[in-house]
Amino acid sequence: MQIKFVLIAFFTVLGVTAQNVETDFDAVDSLYREDQFYFNISYNILQNGPAGLRQNKFSTGLATGFLRDMPINKKRTFSIAAGIGYSLAIYNDNLGTFTANGSNVYQILGSQPAYSKNKQTLHFIDVPIEFRWRNSTPESHMFWRVYTGVKLSYLFYDQYVLEATGANGRLTNNKDLNKVHYGIYLATGYNTWNIYAYYGLNSLFKSSTKIDGQTIDMNTANFGLMFYIL
């Protein structure tokens, strides 16, 4: 009998307490964070290429990832963000790669042999770190932003494909490519639409890689659009 009475009292108190507790779904979150996930699409431009190098078709860049937003002032308009992501870089150009006696030989492709595809595809793990300014408020997620930072990238897989008259070729994990890449970037805009620009600070190829006796000291610049999601 005593146990029954205790149980009845317990659930009565619990029910009254639950009725008095209301969840306010419209309450302002003064400790909000912005732009945790990102996605960008860009056009890749090769810089400082060897004489005769030219790009053809569209050299696409794609990237996505997560950034931890860490506000550093009371209004939360300034913050530091760091995260991890994945990026894909595709280059369509006329820099041919041929393997001879276990080594790679590079040359600028001319009209012969005629080729329909000469593509380099690079896959990276990215670690971006950025400084952020935005005029956001707890009530609105539509605001101006200027985000700038540095990105460290690790090349974990690459593939080169050549389709030409009598000279088809394929190469993966090219030992002449630098594994570690780094550069600076800027993303700025309003609400959904943001302009994105990245400039690589080191060469795609190792310093020992040469074409006609000259080092291939070629880096990349990317221009496109950046999208952020909470």
Coordinates of C-alpha atoms in Angstrom, one line a residue:
M1 CA 0.0 0.0 0.0
Q2 CA 2.8 2.4 0.9
I3 CA 4.6 1.7 -2.4
K4 CA 1.4 2.3 -4.3
F5 CA 0.9 5.6 -2.6
V6 CA 4.5 6.7 -3.3
L7 CA 4.1 5.9 -7.0
I8 CA 0.9 7.8 -7.3
A9 CA 2.4 10.8 -5.6
F10 CA 5.6 10.7 -7.8
F11 CA 3.7 10.6 -11.0
T12 CA 1.3 13.3 -9.8
V13 CA 4.2 15.7 -9.1
L14 CA 5.9 14.8 -12.4
G15 CA 2.7 15.6 -14.3
V16 CA 2.3 19.0 -12.6
T17 CA 5.9 19.8 -13.2
A18 CA 5.7 18.9 -16.9
Q19 CA 2.6 21.1 -17.3
N20 CA 4.5 24.1 -15.9
V21 CA 7.5 23.7 -18.1
E22 CA 7.1 25.2 -21.6
T23 CA 9.6 25.0 -24.4
D24 CA 10.0 28.3 -26.2
F25 CA 10.9 27.4 -29.8
D26 CA 11.0 31.1 -30.8
A27 CA 13.6 32.1 -28.2
V28 CA 16.6 34.0 -29.5
D29 CA 19.8 32.0 -29.5
S30 CA 22.4 34.5 -28.3
L31 CA 25.2 31.8 -28.5
Y32 CA 24.6 31.0 -32.2
R33 CA 27.3 29.8 -34.6
E34 CA 27.3 30.5 -38.3
D35 CA 28.2 28.7 -41.5
Q36 CA 29.3 25.3 -40.2
F37 CA 29.2 23.4 -43.6
Y38 CA 30.5 24.6 -46.9
F39 CA 30.4 23.7 -50.6
N40 CA 32.1 25.4 -53.5
I41 CA 32.5 25.1 -57.2
S42 CA 35.3 26.8 -59.1
Y43 CA 37.2 27.1 -62.3
N44 CA 40.9 26.0 -62.0
I45 CA 43.5 28.1 -63.8
L46 CA 47.1 26.9 -64.1
Q47 CA 49.7 29.5 -63.4
N48 CA 53.4 29.8 -64.4
G49 CA 53.1 26.8 -66.8
P50 CA 55.8 25.8 -69.2
A51 CA 55.9 27.5 -72.6
G52 CA 53.1 26.4 -74.9
L53 CA 50.8 25.2 -72.1
R54 CA 47.2 25.8 -72.6
Q55 CA 44.0 24.7 -71.0
N56 CA 41.0 23.4 -72.9
K57 CA 37.4 22.4 -72.0
F58 CA 36.4 23.4 -68.4
S59 CA 38.8 22.6 -65.5
T60 CA 36.4 22.0 -62.6
G61 CA 37.1 22.4 -58.9
L62 CA 34.7 21.0 -56.2
A63 CA 35.0 21.2 -52.5
T64 CA 32.9 20.4 -49.4
G65 CA 33.5 20.1 -45.7
F66 CA 32.8 21.2 -42.1
L67 CA 34.1 24.2 -40.3
R68 CA 33.8 24.8 -36.5
D69 CA 32.7 28.4 -36.0
M70 CA 34.3 30.0 -32.9
P71 CA 33.1 33.6 -32.2
I72 CA 35.6 35.8 -30.5
N73 CA 33.6 39.0 -29.7
K74 CA 30.4 39.5 -27.7
K75 CA 28.3 40.4 -30.8
R76 CA 29.6 37.3 -32.5
T77 CA 30.4 39.3 -35.7
F78 CA 34.1 38.2 -35.6
S79 CA 35.2 34.6 -35.4
I80 CA 37.8 32.0 -36.1
A81 CA 36.9 28.8 -37.9
A82 CA 38.8 25.6 -38.5
G83 CA 37.7 22.3 -40.1
I84 CA 38.3 19.5 -42.5
G85 CA 37.0 18.8 -46.0
Y86 CA 37.4 17.1 -49.3
S87 CA 38.2 18.7 -52.7
L88 CA 38.4 17.6 -56.3
A89 CA 40.5 19.3 -58.9
I90 CA 40.3 18.5 -62.6
Y91 CA 42.7 20.0 -65.2
N92 CA 42.1 19.6 -68.9
D93 CA 45.2 20.9 -70.7
N94 CA 47.9 19.9 -73.2
L95 CA 50.7 18.8 -70.8
G96 CA 51.3 15.2 -71.8
T97 CA 52.7 12.5 -69.4
F98 CA 54.5 9.5 -70.8
T99 CA 56.3 6.7 -68.9
A100 CA 59.7 5.4 -70.2
N101 CA 62.0 3.1 -68.3
G102 CA 60.2 3.6 -65.0
S103 CA 60.3 7.5 -65.2
N104 CA 57.8 10.0 -66.4
V105 CA 58.5 12.2 -69.4
Y106 CA 56.6 15.4 -69.9
Q107 CA 55.9 17.2 -73.2
I108 CA 53.5 19.8 -74.6
L109 CA 51.1 18.0 -76.9
G110 CA 50.7 19.5 -80.4
S111 CA 48.4 18.6 -83.2
Q112 CA 50.2 15.2 -83.5
P113 CA 49.2 12.8 -82.1
A114 CA 45.6 14.2 -82.2
Y115 CA 44.1 13.8 -78.7
S116 CA 40.5 13.9 -77.5
K117 CA 41.3 13.8 -73.8
N118 CA 44.3 14.9 -71.6
K119 CA 43.0 15.1 -68.1
Q120 CA 44.6 15.2 -64.6
T121 CA 42.3 14.5 -61.7
L122 CA 43.5 15.2 -58.1
H123 CA 41.7 14.3 -54.8
F124 CA 42.6 16.1 -51.6
I125 CA 41.9 16.1 -47.9
D126 CA 41.7 19.8 -46.8
V127 CA 42.3 21.6 -43.5
P128 CA 41.0 25.2 -43.8
I129 CA 41.6 27.8 -41.1
E130 CA 39.9 31.2 -41.5
F131 CA 39.2 34.5 -40.0
R132 CA 35.6 35.7 -40.3
W133 CA 33.7 38.9 -40.3
R134 CA 29.9 39.1 -40.7
N135 CA 27.1 41.5 -39.7
S136 CA 24.8 38.7 -38.6
T137 CA 22.3 38.8 -35.7
P138 CA 20.6 36.1 -33.6
E139 CA 17.3 36.9 -35.4
S140 CA 18.5 36.7 -39.0
H141 CA 20.7 34.5 -41.1
M142 CA 20.8 36.8 -44.1
F143 CA 23.9 38.9 -43.8
W144 CA 27.1 40.2 -45.5
R145 CA 30.3 38.2 -44.9
V146 CA 34.0 38.4 -45.6
Y147 CA 35.9 35.2 -44.7
T148 CA 39.7 34.8 -45.5
G149 CA 42.1 32.1 -44.5
V150 CA 44.7 29.5 -45.4
K151 CA 44.1 26.0 -46.6
L152 CA 46.5 23.0 -46.2
S153 CA 45.7 20.1 -48.5
Y154 CA 47.0 16.5 -48.8
L155 CA 46.9 14.8 -52.1
F156 CA 45.7 11.2 -51.4
Y157 CA 44.9 10.1 -55.0
D158 CA 45.5 11.3 -58.5
Q159 CA 44.8 9.9 -62.0
Y160 CA 46.0 11.0 -65.4
V161 CA 44.3 10.0 -68.6
L162 CA 45.4 10.5 -72.2
E163 CA 43.3 9.5 -75.2
A164 CA 45.0 10.1 -78.4
T165 CA 45.6 8.5 -81.8
G166 CA 47.9 5.5 -81.1
A167 CA 49.0 6.9 -77.8
N168 CA 46.5 6.2 -75.1
G169 CA 47.8 6.2 -71.5
R170 CA 46.8 6.1 -67.9
L171 CA 48.8 6.9 -64.7
T172 CA 47.7 6.9 -61.1
N173 CA 49.6 8.2 -58.0
N174 CA 52.2 10.1 -60.0
K175 CA 55.3 10.3 -57.8
D176 CA 56.3 13.6 -59.4
L177 CA 53.3 15.5 -57.8
N178 CA 53.7 17.2 -54.5
K179 CA 51.6 15.5 -51.8
V180 CA 51.2 18.6 -49.6
H181 CA 49.7 21.8 -51.0
Y182 CA 48.9 25.1 -49.3
G183 CA 47.4 28.4 -50.3
I184 CA 45.3 31.4 -49.3
Y185 CA 41.6 32.1 -50.1
L186 CA 38.8 34.6 -49.8
A187 CA 35.0 34.1 -49.7
T188 CA 32.8 37.2 -49.6
G189 CA 29.1 37.9 -50.4
Y190 CA 25.6 38.2 -49.1
N191 CA 23.3 35.4 -47.9
T192 CA 23.5 32.4 -50.3
W193 CA 25.7 33.8 -53.0
N194 CA 29.4 34.3 -52.2
I195 CA 32.4 34.8 -54.5
Y196 CA 35.3 32.4 -53.8
A197 CA 39.0 32.8 -54.8
Y198 CA 42.0 30.6 -54.0
Y199 CA 45.7 31.0 -54.8
G200 CA 48.1 28.1 -54.4
L201 CA 51.4 29.1 -52.9
N202 CA 53.4 26.0 -53.9
S203 CA 53.9 24.1 -57.1
L204 CA 51.7 21.1 -58.2
F205 CA 54.9 19.3 -59.1
K206 CA 58.1 18.5 -57.2
S207 CA 61.1 20.7 -57.9
S208 CA 62.9 17.8 -59.6
T209 CA 60.2 17.5 -62.3
K210 CA 61.3 19.0 -65.6
I211 CA 60.2 19.5 -69.2
D212 CA 62.8 20.2 -71.8
G213 CA 65.4 20.7 -69.0
Q214 CA 63.3 23.3 -67.2
T215 CA 61.5 22.8 -63.8
I216 CA 57.7 22.6 -64.0
D217 CA 57.0 25.3 -61.4
M218 CA 53.3 25.5 -61.9
N219 CA 50.7 26.4 -59.3
T220 CA 46.9 26.9 -59.4
A221 CA 44.4 29.7 -58.9
N222 CA 40.6 28.9 -58.4
F223 CA 37.7 31.2 -58.9
G224 CA 34.1 30.4 -58.3
L225 CA 31.1 30.4 -55.9
M226 CA 31.0 29.4 -52.2
F227 CA 27.8 28.2 -50.4
Y228 CA 27.5 28.0 -46.6
I229 CA 25.0 26.0 -44.6
L230 CA 24.4 26.1 -40.8

